[in-house]
Amino acid sequence: MAQPTLAVVGATGSVGSVMLELLSSRRNVWGEIRLIASARSSGKVLTCRGEELEVRELTAEAFDGVDVAMFDVPDDVSVQWAPIATARGAVVVDNSSAFRMEPDVPLVVPEVNREVLRHRPRGIVASANCTTAAMIMAVAPLHYEFGLRELVLASYQSASGAGQDGVDTLHDQLTKVAGDRLLGSRPGNVRQAVGDDLGPFPAPLALNVVPWSGEPAGLGWSSEELKLRNESRKILGMPALKVSATCVRVPVVTGHSIAVHAVFAAEVTADAARQVLRNAPGVIVVDDPEAGEFPMPIDAVGTDPSWVGRIRRAMDDPRALSFFVTGDNRRKGAALNTVQIAELLAAEIGKKDS
């Protein structure tokens, strides 16, 4: 039986490169793998599964014979090209935010709601936002056990969430501030040292935290904060779930973290929560504060699970828990989740063909 053909659209980007790493290291379920990118990247040669593959230009014909297409491109490119790919017979797994909240497009985190994958009237499946994906891995199993009622979230999002430009900006700023030990002790001196090169951020990121991520979304909220709210509701199938989020950019290269305060219908203890999380797929519990063991991005980077710790029952509410989650935003938050969805589709296609 022939294995399905996969296209990776946006193969030359930072998430695309992680997709190729994952395709090379995971169980091989694909026949041909086609790499697709913008005209300026076509002709580049990249390695995947030990093979050297030439990048093709993004055209309608590039999707001929493709069964599944993973997209990691800007929203406007997804809006334009996903329908073209589906018209050529591919199922699109899209990592942008273009289709996530469309009612006829399933929004999938495989460990949480893979069953919704079967109903995809437009031939498009959306992969969750990077911060939502890391957080929901821990929240969902607790919801199934204790009945979630409310989430209050504060994110600590890394520079790589803003792409390679974000990472380069942070490193450039760190170079500028290194060595001057007075920086950060007087108003304005960090801004002066960093200068006008803010990259994709509204303020200096080195020696600072910036309580803003995303675009203005009305009433003082940012688009990233609304994604956490709206996507959590859709993935959990809870359209009325109360969610309040504050998204913060921090001077970390890769790894988004979330401080979670979750209120449940039933009483919950920290030990009971730890037990649930230890048994949850794709979650690792790192929770020994006395030994200095916490979930932190410097340890989670390059790994697949959501790391969870600082698990404690609220002092004032026996139905509430506070805990901390971190995960590699380019892996589970982007490339890995997309690859996992594509693999489920490959298995489905294999069943149809057998």
XYZ file of C-alpha atoms in Angstrom, residues 146-149 263-267 319:
10
model
C -12.661 17.919 38.256
C -14.879 19.966 35.890
C -13.336 23.290 34.863
C -15.309 26.483 35.581
C -11.389 27.022 39.332
C -13.224 23.680 39.215
C -16.693 22.392 40.049
C -15.318 19.867 42.539
C -12.861 20.204 45.395
C -12.018 24.173 44.299
